[in-house]
Short mmCIF file of C-alpha atoms in Angstrom, two decimals:
data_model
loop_
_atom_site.label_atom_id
_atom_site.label_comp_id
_atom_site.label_asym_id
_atom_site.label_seq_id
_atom_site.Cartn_x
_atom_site.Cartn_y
_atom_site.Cartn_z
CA UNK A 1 -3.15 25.94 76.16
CA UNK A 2 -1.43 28.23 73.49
CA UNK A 3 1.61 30.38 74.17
CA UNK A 4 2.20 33.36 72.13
CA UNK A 5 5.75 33.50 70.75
CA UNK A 6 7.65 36.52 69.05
CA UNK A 7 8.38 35.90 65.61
CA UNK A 8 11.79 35.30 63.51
CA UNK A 9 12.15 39.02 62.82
CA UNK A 10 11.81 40.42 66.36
CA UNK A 11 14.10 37.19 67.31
CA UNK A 12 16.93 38.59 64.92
CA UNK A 13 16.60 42.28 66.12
CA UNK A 14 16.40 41.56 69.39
CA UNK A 15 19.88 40.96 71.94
CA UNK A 16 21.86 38.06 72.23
CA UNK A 17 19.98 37.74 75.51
CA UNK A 18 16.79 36.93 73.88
CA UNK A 19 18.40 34.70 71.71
CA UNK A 20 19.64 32.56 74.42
CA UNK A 21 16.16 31.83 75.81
CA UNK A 22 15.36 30.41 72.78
CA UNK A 23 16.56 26.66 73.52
CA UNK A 24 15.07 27.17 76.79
CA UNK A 25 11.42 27.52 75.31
CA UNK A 26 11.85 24.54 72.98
CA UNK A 27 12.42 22.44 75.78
CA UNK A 28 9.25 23.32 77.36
CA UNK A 29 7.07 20.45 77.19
CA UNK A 30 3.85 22.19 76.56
CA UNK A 31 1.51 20.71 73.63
CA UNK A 32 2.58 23.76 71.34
CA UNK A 33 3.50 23.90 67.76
CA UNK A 34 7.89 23.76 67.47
CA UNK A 35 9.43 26.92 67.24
CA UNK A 36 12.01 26.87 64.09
CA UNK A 37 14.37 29.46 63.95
CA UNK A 38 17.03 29.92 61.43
CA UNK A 39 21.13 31.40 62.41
CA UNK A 40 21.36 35.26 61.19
CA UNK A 41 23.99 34.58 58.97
CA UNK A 42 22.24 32.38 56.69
CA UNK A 43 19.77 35.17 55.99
CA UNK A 44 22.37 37.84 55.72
CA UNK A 45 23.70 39.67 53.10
CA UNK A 46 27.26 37.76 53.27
CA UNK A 47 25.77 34.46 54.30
CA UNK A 48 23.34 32.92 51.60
CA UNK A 49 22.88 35.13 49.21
CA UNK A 50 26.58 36.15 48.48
CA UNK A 51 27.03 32.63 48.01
CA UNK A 52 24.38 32.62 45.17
CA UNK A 53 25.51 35.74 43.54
CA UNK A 54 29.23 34.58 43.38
CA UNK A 55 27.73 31.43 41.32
CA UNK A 56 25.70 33.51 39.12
CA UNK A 57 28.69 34.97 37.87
CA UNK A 58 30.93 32.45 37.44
CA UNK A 59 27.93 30.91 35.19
CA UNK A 60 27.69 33.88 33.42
CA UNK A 61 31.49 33.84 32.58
CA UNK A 62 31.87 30.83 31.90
CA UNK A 63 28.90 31.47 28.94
CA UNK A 64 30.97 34.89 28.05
CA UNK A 65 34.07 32.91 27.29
CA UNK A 66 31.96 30.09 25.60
CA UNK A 67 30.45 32.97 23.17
CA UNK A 68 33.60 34.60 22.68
CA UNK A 69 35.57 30.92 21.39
CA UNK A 70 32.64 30.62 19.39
CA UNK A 71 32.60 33.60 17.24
CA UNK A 72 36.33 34.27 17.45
CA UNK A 73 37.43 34.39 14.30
CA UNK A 74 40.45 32.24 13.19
CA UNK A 75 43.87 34.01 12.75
CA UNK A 76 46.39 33.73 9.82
CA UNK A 77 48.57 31.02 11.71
CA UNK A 78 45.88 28.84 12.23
CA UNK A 79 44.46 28.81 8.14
CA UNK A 80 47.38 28.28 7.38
CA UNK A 81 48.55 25.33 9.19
CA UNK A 82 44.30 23.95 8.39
CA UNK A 83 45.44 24.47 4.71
CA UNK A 84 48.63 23.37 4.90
CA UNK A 85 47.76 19.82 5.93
CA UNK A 86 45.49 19.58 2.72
CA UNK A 87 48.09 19.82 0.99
CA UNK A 88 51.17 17.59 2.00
CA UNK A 89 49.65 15.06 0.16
CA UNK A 90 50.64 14.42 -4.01
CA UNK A 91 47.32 15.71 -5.22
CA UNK A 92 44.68 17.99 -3.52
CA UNK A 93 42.42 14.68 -4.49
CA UNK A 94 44.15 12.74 -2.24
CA UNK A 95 42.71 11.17 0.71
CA UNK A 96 45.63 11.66 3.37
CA UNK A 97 43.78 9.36 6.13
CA UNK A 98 45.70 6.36 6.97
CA UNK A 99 43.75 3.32 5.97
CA UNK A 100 43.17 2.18 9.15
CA UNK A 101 41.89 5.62 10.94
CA UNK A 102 39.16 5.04 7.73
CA UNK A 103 38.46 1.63 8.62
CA UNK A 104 37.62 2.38 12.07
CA UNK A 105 35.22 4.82 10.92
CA UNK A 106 33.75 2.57 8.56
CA UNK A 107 33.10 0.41 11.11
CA UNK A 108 31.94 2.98 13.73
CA UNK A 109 29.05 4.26 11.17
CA UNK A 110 27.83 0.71 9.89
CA UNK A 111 24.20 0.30 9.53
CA UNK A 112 23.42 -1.35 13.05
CA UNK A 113 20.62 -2.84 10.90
CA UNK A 114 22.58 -4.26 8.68
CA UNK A 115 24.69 -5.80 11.16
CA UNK A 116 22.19 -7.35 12.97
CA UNK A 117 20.15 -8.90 9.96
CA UNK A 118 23.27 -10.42 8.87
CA UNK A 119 23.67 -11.48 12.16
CA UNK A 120 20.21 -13.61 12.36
CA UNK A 121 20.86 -14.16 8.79
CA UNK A 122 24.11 -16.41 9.81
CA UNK A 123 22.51 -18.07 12.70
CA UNK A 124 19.57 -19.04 11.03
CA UNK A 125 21.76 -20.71 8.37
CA UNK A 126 23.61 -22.00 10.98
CA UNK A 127 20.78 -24.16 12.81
CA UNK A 128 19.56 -24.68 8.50
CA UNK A 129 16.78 -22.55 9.03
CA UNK A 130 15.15 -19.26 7.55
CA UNK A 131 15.20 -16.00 10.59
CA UNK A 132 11.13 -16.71 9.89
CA UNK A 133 11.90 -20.44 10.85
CA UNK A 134 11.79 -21.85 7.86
CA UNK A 135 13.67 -25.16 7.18
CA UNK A 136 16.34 -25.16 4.89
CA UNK A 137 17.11 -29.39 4.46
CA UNK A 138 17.27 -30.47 1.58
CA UNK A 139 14.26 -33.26 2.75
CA UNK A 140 12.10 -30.83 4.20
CA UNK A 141 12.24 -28.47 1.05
CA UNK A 142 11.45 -31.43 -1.57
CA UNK A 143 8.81 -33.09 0.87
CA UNK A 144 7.12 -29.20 0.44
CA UNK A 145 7.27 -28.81 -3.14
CA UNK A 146 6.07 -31.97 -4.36
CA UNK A 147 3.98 -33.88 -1.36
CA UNK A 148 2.82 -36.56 -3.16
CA UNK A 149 5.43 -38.35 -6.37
CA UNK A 150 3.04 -41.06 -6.83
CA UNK A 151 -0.18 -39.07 -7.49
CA UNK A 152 1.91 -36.82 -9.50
CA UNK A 153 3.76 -38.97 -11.88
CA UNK A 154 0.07 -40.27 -12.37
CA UNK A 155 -1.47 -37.69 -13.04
CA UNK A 156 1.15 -36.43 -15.52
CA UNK A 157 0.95 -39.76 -17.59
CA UNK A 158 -2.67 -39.27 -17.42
CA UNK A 159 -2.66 -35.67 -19.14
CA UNK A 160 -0.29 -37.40 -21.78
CA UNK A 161 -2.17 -40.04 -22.44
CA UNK A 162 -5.32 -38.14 -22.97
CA UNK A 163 -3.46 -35.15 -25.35
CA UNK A 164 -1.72 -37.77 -27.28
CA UNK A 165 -5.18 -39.36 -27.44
CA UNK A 166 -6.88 -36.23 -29.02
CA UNK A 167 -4.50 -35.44 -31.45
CA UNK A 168 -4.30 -39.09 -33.11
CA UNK A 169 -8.16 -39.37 -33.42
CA UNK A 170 -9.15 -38.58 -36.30
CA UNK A 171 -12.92 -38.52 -35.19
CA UNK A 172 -12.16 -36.14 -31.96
CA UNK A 173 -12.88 -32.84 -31.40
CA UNK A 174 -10.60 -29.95 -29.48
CA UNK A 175 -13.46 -28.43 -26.98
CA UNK A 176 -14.47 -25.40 -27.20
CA UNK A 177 -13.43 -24.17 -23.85
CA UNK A 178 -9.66 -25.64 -24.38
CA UNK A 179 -9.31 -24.24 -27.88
CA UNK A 180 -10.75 -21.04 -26.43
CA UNK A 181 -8.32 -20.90 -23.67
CA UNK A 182 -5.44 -21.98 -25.97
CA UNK A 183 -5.91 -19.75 -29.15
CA UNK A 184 -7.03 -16.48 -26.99
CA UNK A 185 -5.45 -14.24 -23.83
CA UNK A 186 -7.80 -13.06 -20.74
CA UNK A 187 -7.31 -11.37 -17.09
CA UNK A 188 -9.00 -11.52 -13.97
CA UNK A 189 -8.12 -8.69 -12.09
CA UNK A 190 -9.88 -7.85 -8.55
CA UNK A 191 -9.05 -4.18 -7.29
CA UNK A 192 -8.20 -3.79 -3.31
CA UNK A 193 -10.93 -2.57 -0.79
CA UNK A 194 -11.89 0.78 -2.19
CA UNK A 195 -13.43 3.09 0.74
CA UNK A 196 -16.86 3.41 -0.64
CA UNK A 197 -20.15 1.63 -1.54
CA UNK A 198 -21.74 -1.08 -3.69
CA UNK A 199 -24.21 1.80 -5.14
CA UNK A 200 -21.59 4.38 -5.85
CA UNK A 201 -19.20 2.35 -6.95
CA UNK A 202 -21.29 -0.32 -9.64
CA UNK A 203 -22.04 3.58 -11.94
CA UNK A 204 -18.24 3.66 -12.62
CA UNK A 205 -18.12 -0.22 -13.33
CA UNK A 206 -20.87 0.12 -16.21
CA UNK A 207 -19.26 3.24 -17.52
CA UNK A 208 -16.57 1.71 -18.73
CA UNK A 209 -17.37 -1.96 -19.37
CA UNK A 210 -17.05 -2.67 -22.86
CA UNK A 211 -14.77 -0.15 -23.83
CA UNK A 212 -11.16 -0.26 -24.62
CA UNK A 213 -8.63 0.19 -21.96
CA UNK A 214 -7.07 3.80 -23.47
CA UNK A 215 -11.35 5.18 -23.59
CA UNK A 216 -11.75 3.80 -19.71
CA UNK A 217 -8.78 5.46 -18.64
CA UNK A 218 -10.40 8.60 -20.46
CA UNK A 219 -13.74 8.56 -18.44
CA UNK A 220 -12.16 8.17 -15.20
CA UNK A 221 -9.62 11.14 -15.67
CA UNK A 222 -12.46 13.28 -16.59
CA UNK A 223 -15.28 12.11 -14.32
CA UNK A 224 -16.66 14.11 -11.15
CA UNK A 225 -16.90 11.18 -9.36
CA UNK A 226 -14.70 10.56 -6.10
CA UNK A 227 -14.13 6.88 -6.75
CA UNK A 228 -12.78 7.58 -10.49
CA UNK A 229 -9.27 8.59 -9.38
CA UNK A 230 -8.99 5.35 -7.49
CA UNK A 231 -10.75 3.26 -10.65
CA UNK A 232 -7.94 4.85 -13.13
CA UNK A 233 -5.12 3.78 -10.78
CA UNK A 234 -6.64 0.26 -10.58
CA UNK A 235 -6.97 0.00 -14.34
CA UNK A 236 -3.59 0.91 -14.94
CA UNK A 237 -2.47 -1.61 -12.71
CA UNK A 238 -4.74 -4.02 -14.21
CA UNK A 239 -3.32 -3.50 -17.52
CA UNK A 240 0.73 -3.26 -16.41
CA UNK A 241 -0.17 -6.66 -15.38
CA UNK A 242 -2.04 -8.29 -18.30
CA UNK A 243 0.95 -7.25 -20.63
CA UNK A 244 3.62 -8.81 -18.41
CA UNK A 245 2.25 -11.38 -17.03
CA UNK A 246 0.11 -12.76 -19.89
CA UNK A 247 1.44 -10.95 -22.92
CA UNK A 248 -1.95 -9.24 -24.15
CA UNK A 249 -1.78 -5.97 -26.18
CA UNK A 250 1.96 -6.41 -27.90
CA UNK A 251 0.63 -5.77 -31.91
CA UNK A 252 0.81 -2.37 -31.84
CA UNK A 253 3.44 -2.39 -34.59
CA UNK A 254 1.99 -4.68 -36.74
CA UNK A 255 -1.19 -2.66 -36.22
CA UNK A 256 0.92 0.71 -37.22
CA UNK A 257 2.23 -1.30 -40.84
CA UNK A 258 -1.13 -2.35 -41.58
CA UNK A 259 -2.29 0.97 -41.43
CA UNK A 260 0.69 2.16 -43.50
CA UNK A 261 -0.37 -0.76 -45.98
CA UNK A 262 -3.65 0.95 -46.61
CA UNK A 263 -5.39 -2.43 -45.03
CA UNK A 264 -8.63 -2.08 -44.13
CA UNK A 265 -9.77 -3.10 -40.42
CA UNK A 266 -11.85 -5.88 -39.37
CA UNK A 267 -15.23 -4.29 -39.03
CA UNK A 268 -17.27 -5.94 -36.40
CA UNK A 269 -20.91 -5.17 -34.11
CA UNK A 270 -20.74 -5.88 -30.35
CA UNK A 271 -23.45 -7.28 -28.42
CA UNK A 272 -25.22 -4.24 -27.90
CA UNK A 273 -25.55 -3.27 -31.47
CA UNK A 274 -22.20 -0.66 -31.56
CA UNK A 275 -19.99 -0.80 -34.72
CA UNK A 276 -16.38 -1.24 -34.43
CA UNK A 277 -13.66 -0.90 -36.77
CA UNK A 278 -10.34 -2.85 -35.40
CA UNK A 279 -6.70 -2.66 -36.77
CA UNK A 280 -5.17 -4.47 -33.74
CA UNK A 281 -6.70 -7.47 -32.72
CA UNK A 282 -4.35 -6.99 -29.53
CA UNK A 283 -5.96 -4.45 -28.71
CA UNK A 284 -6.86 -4.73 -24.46
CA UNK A 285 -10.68 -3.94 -23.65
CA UNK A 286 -12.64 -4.06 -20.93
CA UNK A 287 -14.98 -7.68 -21.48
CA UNK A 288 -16.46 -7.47 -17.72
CA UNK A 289 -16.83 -5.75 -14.82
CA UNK A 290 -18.72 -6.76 -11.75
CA UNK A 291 -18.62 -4.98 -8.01
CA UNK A 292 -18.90 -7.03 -4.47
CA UNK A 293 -19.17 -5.90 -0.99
CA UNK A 294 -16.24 -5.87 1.28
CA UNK A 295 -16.58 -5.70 5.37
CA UNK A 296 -16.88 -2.74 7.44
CA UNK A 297 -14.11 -0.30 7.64
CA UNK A 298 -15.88 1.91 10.84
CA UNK A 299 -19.31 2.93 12.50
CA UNK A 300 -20.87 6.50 12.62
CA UNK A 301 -23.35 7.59 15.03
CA UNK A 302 -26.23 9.72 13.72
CA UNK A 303 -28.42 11.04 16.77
CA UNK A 304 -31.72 11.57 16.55
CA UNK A 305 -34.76 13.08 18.02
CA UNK A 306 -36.25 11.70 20.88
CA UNK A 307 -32.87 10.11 22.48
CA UNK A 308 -32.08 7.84 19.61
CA UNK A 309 -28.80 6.99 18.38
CA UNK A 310 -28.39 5.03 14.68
CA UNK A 311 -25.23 3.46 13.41
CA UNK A 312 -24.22 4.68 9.85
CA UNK A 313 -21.80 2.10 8.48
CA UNK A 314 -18.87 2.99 6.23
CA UNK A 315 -18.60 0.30 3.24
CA UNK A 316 -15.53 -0.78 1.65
CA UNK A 317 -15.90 -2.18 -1.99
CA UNK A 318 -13.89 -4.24 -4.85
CA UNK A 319 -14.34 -4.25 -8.39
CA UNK A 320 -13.13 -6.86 -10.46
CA UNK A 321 -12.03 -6.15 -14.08
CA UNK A 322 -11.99 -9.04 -16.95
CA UNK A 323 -10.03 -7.72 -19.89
CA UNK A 324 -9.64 -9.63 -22.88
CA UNK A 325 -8.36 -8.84 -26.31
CA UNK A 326 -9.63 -7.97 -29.36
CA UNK A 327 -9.46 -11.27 -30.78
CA UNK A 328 -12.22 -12.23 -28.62
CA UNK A 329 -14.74 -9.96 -30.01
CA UNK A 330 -13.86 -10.82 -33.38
CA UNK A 331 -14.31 -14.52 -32.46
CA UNK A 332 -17.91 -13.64 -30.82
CA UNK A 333 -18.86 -11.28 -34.03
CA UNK A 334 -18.17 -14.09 -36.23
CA UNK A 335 -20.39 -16.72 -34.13
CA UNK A 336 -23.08 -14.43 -33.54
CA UNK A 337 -23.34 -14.28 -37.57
CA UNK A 338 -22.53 -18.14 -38.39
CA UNK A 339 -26.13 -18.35 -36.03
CA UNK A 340 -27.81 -16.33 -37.86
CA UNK A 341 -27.31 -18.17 -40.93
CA UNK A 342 -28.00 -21.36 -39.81
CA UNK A 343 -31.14 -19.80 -38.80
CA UNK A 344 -32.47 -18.79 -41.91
CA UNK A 345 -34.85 -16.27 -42.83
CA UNK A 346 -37.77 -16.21 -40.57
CA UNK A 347 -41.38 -17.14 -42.00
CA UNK A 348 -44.96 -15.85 -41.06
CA UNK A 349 -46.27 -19.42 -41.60
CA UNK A 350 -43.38 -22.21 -41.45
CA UNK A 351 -44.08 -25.54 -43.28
CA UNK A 352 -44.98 -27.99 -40.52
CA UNK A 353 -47.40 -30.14 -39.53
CA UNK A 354 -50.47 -28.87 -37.35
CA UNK A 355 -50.92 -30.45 -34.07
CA UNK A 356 -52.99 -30.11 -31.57
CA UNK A 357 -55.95 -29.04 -33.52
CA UNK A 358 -59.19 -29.83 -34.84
CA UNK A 359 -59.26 -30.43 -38.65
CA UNK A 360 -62.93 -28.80 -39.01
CA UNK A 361 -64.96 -26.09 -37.11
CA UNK A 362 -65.40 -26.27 -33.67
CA UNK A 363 -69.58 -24.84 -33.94
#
């Protein structure tokens, strides 16, 4: 059953008569939708919306007066009493601010950071431990450092023992490998995970094996390839390193008076047949370079024809850099020559006995 009902305009035209049968036909119970109605003053002019305009433009004065203290500008009073503060004080240096009142705002601007490392900082030490958790006793520290007394003190006596042992002999003989390591200077430096590949990478590695550090650093500013920028940075690393932490590459000055001298340089051949003349035997070179394979940094899809999807893998690499000094080619030179001689001179038909053959004709 539906019931046709006026609307909300022709209830607010119509008389006050109308407007009393209103409640009347709400309290019909017939399965209609509720009739809502609203009071004519809310919808008047000087109900709702006088309300809303009187806010409006109290907003809008308050934002006037807001402008107008903002870009008021000061008057002659006012500087003056600013500037006349500034200057009660002895000097116009002078910090006027009780000690206190700059206290407190010391305090008020402290690094929270600060505060709160120092914080853990004194706990830790406190409970005798590290903020990582680390024990500080005394017990615990010495028990880390040095595990094992016994096996140490042994050991020790044993490398005494043994050097002491060596140098008394008069029939021993310094190994090679100790005198080497002794008497000569060497780094092992391994680069980080460079974002390339094994292929790419090993070109750079043979460029500049074998040459001095200053020439390396020379090919790699100069070279097209990608990976050279990173190389250079690596190899300046690499050397920072060797002369701080191993003090290789120091003679430059005694290689400068020698030269003043009018000395001549050690001239030498490398293994590959290249002649070298060498004034500093300080000098840092590249001795070896070798490249490995590092783990994958990411996966690209290629897609294919036919519905096929292959994985392109993105390689990292590291290079690792040996450099040595030039003491060490001179050293190698030198052997490769002291062979040589012990050789001899080679012969077409050496004196030795035959073996292994017949002593007459064989038809």
């Amino acid at each position: 059953m539906s019931l046709n009902v006026p609307s909300r305009r022709l209830l607010k035209s119509a008389p006050s008569s109308a407007n009393a049968l209103v409640p009347a036909l709400q309290s019909l119970s017939i399965n209609t939708r509720s009739i809502h109605t609203t009071p004519s003053q809310q919808w008047s002019l000087f109900g709702w919306g006088k309300q809303k305009v009187e806010e409006r433009n109290k907003v809008k004065e308050e934002l006037k007066q807001s402008e107008l203290a903002r870009t008021r500008k000061p008057t002659q009073e006012e500087i003056f009493e600013r500037v006349r503060g500034r200057l009660e004080g002895d000097s116009i240096f002078a910090d006027t601010t009780p000690s206190s009142e700059l206290a407190a705002e010391q305090d008020k601007h402290k690094d929270w950071a600060t505060a709160s490392a120092e914080k853990k900082l004194a706990a830790a030490h406190a409970k005798d431990q590290t903020p990582t958790g680390i024990s500080l006793k005394k017990d615990h520290l010495v028990r880390v450092v040095d595990p094992d007394p016994r096996s140490r003190v042994r050991w020790e006596r044993k490398m005494v023992i043994r050097k002491l042992q060596r140098g008394t002999d008069p029939w021993s003989v310094e190994p090679k490998a100790e005198r080497i390591a002794r008497t000569e200077r060497k780094l092992v430096y391994k680069t980080g995970y460079l974002p390339t590949s094994v292929k790419k990478l090993v070109h750079l590695s043979r460029q500049i094996r074998g040459k001095t550090v200053s020439e390396a650093l020379v090919q790699m500013q100069f070279s097209k390839k990608k990976m050279a920028k990173e190389v250079k940075t690596e190899l300046l690393r690499a050397e920072a390193k060797a002369i701080v932490t191993r003090g290789m590459g120091l003679g430059k000055a005694a290689a400068a008076a020698q030269k003043e001298t009018g000395a001549e340089p050690v001239k030498i051949q490398t293994k590959d047949g290249k002649h070298l003349e060498i004034r500093d035997p300080t000098r840092i070179y590249v001795a070896e370079t070798f490249v490995n394979k590092g783990f994958t940094r990411g996966v690209e899809l290629d897609y294919r024809a036919r519905g096929r999807v292959f994985k392109m893998n993105k390689p990292t690499t590291t290079m690792t850099v040996v450099l040595k000094e030039e003491k060490t080619r001179i050293r190698e030179h030198q052997e490769r020559v002291a062979k040589k001689l012990r050789q001899g001179p080679w012969v077409h038909l050496p004196d030795r006995p035959v073996t292994s053959q017949r002593q007459f004709y064989s038809w």
